[in-house]
PDB file of C-alpha atoms and ligand atoms in Angstrom:
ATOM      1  CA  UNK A  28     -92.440-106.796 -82.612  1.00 51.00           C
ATOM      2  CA  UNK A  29     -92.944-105.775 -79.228  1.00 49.00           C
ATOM      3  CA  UNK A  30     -91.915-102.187 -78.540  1.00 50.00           C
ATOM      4  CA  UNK A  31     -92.172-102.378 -74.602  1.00 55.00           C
ATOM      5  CA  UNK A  32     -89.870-105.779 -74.516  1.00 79.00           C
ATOM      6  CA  UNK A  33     -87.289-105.041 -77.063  1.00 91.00           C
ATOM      7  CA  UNK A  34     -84.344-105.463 -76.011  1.00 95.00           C
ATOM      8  CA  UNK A  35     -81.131-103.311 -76.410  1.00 97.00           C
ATOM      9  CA  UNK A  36     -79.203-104.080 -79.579  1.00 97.00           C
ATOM     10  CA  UNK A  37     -75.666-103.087 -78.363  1.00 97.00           C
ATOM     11  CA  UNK A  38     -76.154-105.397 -74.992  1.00 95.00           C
ATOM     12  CA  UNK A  39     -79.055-107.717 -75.622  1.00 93.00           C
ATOM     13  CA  UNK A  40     -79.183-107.751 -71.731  1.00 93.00           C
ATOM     14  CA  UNK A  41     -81.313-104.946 -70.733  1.00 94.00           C
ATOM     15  CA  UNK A  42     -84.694-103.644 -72.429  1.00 95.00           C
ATOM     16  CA  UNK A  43     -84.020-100.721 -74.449  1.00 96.00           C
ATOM     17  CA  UNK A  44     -85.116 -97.609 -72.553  1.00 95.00           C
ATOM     18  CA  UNK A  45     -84.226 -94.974 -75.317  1.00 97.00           C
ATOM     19  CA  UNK A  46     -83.069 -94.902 -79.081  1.00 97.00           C
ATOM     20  CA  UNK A  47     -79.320 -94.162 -79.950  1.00 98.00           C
ATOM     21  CA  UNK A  48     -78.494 -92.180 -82.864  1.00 98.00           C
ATOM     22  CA  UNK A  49     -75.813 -93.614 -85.588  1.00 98.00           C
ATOM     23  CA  UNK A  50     -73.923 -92.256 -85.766  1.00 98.00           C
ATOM     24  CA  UNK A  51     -73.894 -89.864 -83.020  1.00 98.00           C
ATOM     25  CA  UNK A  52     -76.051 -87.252 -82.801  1.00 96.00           C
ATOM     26  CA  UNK A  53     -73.196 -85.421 -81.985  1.00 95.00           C
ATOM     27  CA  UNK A  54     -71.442 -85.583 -85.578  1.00 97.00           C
ATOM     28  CA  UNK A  55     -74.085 -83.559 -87.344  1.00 97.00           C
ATOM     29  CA  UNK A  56     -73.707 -79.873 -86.910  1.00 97.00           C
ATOM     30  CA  UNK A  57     -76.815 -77.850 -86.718  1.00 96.00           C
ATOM     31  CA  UNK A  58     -79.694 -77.933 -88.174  1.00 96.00           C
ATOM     32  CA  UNK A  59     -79.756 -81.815 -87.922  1.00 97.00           C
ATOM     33  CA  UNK A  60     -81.370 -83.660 -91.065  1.00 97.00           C
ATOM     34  CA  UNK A  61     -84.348 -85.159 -90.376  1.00 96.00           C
ATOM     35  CA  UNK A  62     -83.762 -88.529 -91.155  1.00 97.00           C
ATOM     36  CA  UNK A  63     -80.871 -89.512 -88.631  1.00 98.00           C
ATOM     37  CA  UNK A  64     -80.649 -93.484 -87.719  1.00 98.00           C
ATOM     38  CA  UNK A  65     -82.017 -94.703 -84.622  1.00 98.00           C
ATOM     39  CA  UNK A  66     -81.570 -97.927 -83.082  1.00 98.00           C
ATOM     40  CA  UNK A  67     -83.088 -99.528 -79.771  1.00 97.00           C
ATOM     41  CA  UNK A  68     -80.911 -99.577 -76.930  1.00 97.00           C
ATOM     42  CA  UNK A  69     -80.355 -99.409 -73.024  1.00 97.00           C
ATOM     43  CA  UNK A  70     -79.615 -96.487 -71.214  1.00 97.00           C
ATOM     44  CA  UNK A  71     -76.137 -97.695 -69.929  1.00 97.00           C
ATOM     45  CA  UNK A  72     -75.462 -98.248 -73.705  1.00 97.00           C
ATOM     46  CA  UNK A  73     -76.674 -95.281 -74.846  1.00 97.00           C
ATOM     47  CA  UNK A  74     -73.939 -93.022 -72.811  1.00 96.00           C
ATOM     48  CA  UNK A  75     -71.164 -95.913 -73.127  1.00 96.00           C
ATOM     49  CA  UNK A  76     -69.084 -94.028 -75.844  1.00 96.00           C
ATOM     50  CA  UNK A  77     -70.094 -90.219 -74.946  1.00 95.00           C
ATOM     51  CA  UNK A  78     -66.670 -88.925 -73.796  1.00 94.00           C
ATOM     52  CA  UNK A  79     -64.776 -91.536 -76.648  1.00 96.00           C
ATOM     53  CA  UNK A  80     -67.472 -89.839 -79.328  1.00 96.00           C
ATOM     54  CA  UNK A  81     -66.238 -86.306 -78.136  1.00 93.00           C
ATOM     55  CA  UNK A  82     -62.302 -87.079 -78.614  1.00 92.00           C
ATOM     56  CA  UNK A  83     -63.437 -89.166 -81.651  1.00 94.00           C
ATOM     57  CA  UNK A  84     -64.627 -85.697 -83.215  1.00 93.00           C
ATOM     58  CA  UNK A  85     -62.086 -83.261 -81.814  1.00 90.00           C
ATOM     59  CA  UNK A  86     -59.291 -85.499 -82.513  1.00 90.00           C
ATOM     60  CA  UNK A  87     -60.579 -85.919 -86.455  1.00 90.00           C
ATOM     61  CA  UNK A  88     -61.817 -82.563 -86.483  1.00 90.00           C
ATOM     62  CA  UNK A  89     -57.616 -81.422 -86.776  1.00 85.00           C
ATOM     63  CA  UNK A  90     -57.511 -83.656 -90.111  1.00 84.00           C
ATOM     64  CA  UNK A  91     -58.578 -82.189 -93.253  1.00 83.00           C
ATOM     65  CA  UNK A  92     -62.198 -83.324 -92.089  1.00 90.00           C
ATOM     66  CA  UNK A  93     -62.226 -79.857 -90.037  1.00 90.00           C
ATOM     67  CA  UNK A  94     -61.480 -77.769 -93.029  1.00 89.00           C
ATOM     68  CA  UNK A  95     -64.709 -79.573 -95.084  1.00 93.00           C
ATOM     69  CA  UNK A  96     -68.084 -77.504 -95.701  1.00 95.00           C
ATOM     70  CA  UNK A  97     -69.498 -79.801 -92.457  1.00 96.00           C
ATOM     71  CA  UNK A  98     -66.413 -79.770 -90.204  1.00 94.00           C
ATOM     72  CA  UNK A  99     -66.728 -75.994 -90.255  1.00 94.00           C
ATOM     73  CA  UNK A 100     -69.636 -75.911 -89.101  1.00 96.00           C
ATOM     74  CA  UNK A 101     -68.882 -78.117 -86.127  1.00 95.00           C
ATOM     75  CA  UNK A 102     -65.945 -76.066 -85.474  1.00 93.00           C
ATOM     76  CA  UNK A 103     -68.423 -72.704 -85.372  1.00 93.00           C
ATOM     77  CA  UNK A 104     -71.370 -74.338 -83.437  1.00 95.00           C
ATOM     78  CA  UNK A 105     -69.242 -76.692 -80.653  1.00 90.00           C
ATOM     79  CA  UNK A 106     -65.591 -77.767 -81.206  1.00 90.00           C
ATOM     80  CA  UNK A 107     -64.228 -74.414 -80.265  1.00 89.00           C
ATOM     81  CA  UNK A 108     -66.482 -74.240 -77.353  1.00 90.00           C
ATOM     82  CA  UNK A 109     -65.629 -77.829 -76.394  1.00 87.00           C
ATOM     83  CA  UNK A 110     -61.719 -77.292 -75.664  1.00 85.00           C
ATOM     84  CA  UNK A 111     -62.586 -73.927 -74.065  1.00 88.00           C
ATOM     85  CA  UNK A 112     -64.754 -75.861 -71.730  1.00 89.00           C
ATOM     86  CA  UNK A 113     -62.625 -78.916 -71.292  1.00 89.00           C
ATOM     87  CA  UNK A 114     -58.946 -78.914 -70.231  1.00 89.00           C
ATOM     88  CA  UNK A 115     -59.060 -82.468 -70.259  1.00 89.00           C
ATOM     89  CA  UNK A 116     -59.701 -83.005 -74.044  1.00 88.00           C
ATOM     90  CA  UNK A 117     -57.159 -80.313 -74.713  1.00 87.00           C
ATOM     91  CA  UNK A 118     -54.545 -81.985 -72.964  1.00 89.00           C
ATOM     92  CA  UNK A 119     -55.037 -85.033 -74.531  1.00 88.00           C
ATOM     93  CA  UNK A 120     -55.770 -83.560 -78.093  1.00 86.00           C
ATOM     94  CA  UNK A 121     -51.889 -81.634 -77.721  1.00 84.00           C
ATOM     95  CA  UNK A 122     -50.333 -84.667 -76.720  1.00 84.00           C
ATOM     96  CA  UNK A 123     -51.460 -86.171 -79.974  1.00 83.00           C
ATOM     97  CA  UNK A 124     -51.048 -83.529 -82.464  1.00 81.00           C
ATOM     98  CA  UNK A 125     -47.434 -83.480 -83.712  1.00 78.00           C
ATOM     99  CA  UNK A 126     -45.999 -80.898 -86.176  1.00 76.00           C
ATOM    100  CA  UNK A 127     -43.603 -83.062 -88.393  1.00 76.00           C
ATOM    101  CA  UNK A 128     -41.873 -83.296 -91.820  1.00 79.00           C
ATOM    102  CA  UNK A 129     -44.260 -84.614 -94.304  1.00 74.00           C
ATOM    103  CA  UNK A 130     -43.971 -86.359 -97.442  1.00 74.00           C
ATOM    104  CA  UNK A 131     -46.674 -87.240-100.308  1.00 72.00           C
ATOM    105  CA  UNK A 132     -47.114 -91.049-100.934  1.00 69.00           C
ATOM    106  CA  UNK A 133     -44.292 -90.243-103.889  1.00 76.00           C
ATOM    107  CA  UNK A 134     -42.006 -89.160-101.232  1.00 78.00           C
ATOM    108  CA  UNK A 135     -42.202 -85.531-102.316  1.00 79.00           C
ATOM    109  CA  UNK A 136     -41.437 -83.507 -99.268  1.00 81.00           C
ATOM    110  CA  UNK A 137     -44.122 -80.580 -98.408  1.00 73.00           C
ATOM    111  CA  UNK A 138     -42.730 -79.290 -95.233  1.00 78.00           C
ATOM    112  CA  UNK A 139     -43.813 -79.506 -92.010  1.00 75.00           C
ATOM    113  CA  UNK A 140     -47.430 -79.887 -91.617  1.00 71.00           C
ATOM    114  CA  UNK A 141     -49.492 -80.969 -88.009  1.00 71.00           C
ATOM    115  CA  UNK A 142     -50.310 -84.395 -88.168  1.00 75.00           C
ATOM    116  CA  UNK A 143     -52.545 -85.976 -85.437  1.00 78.00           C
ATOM    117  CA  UNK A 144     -51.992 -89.014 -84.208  1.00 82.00           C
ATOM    118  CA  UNK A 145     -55.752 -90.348 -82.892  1.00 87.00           C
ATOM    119  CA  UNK A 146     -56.295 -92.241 -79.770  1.00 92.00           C
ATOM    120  CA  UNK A 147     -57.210 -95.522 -81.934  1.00 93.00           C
ATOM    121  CA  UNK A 148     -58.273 -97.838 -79.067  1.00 96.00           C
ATOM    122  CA  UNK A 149     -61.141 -94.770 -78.260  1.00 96.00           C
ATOM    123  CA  UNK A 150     -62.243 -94.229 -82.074  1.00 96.00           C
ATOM    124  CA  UNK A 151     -62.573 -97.853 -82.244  1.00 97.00           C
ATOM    125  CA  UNK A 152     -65.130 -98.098 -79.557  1.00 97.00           C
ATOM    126  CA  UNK A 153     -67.112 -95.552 -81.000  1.00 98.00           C
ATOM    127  CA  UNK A 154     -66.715 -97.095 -84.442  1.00 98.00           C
ATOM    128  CA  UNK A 155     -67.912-100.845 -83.800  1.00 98.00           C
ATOM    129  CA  UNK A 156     -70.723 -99.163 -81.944  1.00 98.00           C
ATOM    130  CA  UNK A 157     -71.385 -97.579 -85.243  1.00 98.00           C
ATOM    131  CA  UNK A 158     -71.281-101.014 -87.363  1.00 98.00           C
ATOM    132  CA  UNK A 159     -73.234-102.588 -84.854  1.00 97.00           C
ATOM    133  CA  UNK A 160     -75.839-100.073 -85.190  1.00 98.00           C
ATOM    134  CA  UNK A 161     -75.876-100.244 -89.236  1.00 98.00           C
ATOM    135  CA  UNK A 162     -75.656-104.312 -89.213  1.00 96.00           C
ATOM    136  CA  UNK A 163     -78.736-104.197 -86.999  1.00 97.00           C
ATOM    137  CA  UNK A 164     -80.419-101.611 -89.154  1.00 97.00           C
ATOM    138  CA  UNK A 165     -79.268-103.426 -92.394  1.00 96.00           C
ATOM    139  CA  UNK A 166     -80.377-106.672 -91.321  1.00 94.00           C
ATOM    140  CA  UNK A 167     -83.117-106.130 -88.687  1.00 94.00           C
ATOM    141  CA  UNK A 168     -81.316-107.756 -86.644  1.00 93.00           C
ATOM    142  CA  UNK A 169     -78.910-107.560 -83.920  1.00 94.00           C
ATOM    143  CA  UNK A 170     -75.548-108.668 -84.271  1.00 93.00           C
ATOM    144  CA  UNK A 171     -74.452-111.096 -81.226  1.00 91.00           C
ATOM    145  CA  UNK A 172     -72.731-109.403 -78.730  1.00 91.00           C
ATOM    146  CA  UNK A 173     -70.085-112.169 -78.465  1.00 92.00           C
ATOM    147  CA  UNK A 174     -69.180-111.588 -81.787  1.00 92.00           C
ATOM    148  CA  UNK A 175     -66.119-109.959 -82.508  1.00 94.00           C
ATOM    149  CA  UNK A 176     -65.774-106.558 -85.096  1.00 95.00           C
ATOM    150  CA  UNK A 177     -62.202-106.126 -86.322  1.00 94.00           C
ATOM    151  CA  UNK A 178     -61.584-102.416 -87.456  1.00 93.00           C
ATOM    152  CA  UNK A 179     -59.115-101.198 -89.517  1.00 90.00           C
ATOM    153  CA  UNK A 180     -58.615 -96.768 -89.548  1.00 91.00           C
ATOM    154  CA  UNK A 181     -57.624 -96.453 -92.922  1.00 89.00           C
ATOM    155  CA  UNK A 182     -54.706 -93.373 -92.636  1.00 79.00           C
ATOM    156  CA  UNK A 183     -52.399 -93.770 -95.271  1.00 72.00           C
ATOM    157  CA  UNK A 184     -53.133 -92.442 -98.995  1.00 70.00           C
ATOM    158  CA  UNK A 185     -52.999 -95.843-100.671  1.00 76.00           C
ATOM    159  CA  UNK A 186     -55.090 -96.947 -98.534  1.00 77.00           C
ATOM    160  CA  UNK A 187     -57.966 -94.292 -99.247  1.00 72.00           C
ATOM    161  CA  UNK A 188     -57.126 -95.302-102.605  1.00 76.00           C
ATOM    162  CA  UNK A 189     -57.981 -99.325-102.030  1.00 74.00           C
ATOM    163  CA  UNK A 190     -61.246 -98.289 -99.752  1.00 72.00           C
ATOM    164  CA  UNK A 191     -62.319 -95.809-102.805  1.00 73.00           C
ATOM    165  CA  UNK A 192     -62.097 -98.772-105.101  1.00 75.00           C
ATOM    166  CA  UNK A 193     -63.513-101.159-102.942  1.00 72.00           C
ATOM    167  CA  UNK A 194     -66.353 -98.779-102.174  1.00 71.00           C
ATOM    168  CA  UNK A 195     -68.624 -99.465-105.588  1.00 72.00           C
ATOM    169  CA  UNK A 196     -67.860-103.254-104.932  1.00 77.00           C
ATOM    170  CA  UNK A 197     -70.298-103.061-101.719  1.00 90.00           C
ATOM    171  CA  UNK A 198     -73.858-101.669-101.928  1.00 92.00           C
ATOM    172  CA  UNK A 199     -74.359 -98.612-100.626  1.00 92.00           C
ATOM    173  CA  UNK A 200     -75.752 -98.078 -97.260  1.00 95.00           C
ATOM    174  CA  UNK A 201     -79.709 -97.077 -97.099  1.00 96.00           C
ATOM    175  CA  UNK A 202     -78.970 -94.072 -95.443  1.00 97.00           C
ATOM    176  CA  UNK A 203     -75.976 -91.339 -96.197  1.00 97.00           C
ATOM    177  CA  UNK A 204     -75.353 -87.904 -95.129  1.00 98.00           C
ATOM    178  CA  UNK A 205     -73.113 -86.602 -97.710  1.00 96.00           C
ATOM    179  CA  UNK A 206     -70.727 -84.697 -96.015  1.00 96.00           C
ATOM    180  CA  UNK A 207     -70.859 -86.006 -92.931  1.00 97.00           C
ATOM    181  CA  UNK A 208     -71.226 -90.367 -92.981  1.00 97.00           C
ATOM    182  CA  UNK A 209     -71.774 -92.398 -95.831  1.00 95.00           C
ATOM    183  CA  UNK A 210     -71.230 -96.313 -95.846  1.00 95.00           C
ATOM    184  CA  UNK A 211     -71.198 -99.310 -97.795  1.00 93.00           C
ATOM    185  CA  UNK A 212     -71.302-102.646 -96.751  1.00 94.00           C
ATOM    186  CA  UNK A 213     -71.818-106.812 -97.778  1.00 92.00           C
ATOM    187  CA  UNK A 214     -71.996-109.845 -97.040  1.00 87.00           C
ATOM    188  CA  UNK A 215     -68.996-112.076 -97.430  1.00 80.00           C
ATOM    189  CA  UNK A 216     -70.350-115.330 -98.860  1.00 76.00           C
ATOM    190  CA  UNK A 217     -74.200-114.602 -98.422  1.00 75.00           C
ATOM    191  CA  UNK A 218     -73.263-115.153 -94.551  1.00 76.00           C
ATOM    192  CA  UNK A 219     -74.546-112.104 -92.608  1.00 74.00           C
ATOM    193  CA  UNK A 220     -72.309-112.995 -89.897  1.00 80.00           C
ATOM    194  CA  UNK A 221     -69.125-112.090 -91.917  1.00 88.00           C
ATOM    195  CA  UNK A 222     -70.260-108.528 -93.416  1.00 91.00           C
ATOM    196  CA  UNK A 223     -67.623-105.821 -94.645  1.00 91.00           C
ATOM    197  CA  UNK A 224     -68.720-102.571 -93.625  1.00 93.00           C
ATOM    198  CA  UNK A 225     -66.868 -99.035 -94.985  1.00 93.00           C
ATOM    199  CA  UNK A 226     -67.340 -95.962 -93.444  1.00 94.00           C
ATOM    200  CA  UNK A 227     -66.469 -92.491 -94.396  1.00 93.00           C
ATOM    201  CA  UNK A 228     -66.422 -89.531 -92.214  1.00 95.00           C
ATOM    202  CA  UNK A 229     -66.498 -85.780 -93.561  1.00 95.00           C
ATOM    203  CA  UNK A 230     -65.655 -87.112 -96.711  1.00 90.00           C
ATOM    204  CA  UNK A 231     -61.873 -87.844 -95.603  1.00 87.00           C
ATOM    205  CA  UNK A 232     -62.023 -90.060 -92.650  1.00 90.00           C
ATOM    206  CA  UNK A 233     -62.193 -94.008 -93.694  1.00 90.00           C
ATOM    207  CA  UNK A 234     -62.690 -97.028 -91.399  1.00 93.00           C
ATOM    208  CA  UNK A 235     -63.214-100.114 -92.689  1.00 92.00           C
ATOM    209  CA  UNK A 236     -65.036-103.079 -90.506  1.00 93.00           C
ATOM    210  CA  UNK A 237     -65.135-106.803 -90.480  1.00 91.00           C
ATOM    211  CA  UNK A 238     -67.252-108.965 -88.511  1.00 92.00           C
ATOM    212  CA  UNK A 239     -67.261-112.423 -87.403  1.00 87.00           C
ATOM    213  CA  UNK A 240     -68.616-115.172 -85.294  1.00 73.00           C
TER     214      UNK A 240
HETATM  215 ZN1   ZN B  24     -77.454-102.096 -73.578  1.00 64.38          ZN
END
């Protein structure tokens, strides 16, 4: 393969200029492993999803995600120094935090707890951008641009419960950060085209992928 013509995975258009890190570099607190993922791409591609990757982790980072070993240590090196910094996020992280009567999936009610309601078009962005950097990983290859990734945020306890099932049915990913992103994924049929990709963030956070032709 021919480093100096590759093109960008994400855009196929323009020669990739840089490497982007999936997931984003962003999501690992200090010190970084040493074995992140890092895929060919463009600069225009490469700062696409900045500002949706920064609401993607202060938004989650209000869900039980921010109270894990990792999400602590985001809070302590850069989440509290992100909304000091940037009105903007805070605004838009208030308007979607709610404090609300909650029940378990039994209907037991546990008072009022905060709930956060994500922006979902935003995480979505950030979160095909993910799968198409793990398909092309996976399969050394990139997956057409044309082609469409349906996403699903899995936010309800049952179903956690169906992606924790599902999640032995797929193989696991060849990379994981335990902690902090894991994955599984397959092919539907043996056609690469239709794969099934699951993703979990700080160990709480689920999104489940499907792509087509
Ligand atoms: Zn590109």
């Amino acid at each position: 393969m021919k480093d100096d013509k590759q093109k960008c995975i994400y855009c196929s258009n323009e020669v990739a200029a840089t490497r982007d890190h999936v997931p984003p570099k962003c999501f690992f607190p200090k010190p970084r492993p040493s074995d992140l993922l890092t895929v060919p791409c463009c600069l225009g591609c490469n700062k696409s999803t900045e500002k949706d990757e920064e609401l993607f982790l202060a938004t989650f980072m209000f869900s039980q995600a921010g109270g894990s070993k990792e999400g602590k240590r985001l809070w302590n090196q850069k989440i509290d120094r992100m909304y000091e910094k940037n009105t903007g996020l805070r605004r838009i992280i208030s308007k979607s935090l709610q404090y609300d009567h909650t029940y378990t999936p039994a209907g037991l009610y546990i008072g009022k707890q905060m709930t956060i309601e994500p922006d979902l078009t935003r995480a979505k962005k950030v979160v095909e951008k993910i799968v198409r950097g793990l398909y092309f990983y996976q399969y050394k290859k990139p997956f057409a641009k044309e082609s469409k990734v349906n996403i699903v945020f899995l936010n309800t306890e049952s179903s956690f419960q169906v992606a924790r099932e599902k999640i032995d049915l797929l193989l696991p990913g060849d990379k994981a950060w335990p902690g902090i992103f894991e994955y599984g994924y397959n092919a539907v049929n043996q056609d690469q085209a239709k794969s099934i990709w699951l993703m979990m963030f700080y160990s709480s956070i689920y999104f489940f992928a499907l792509t087509e032709n």
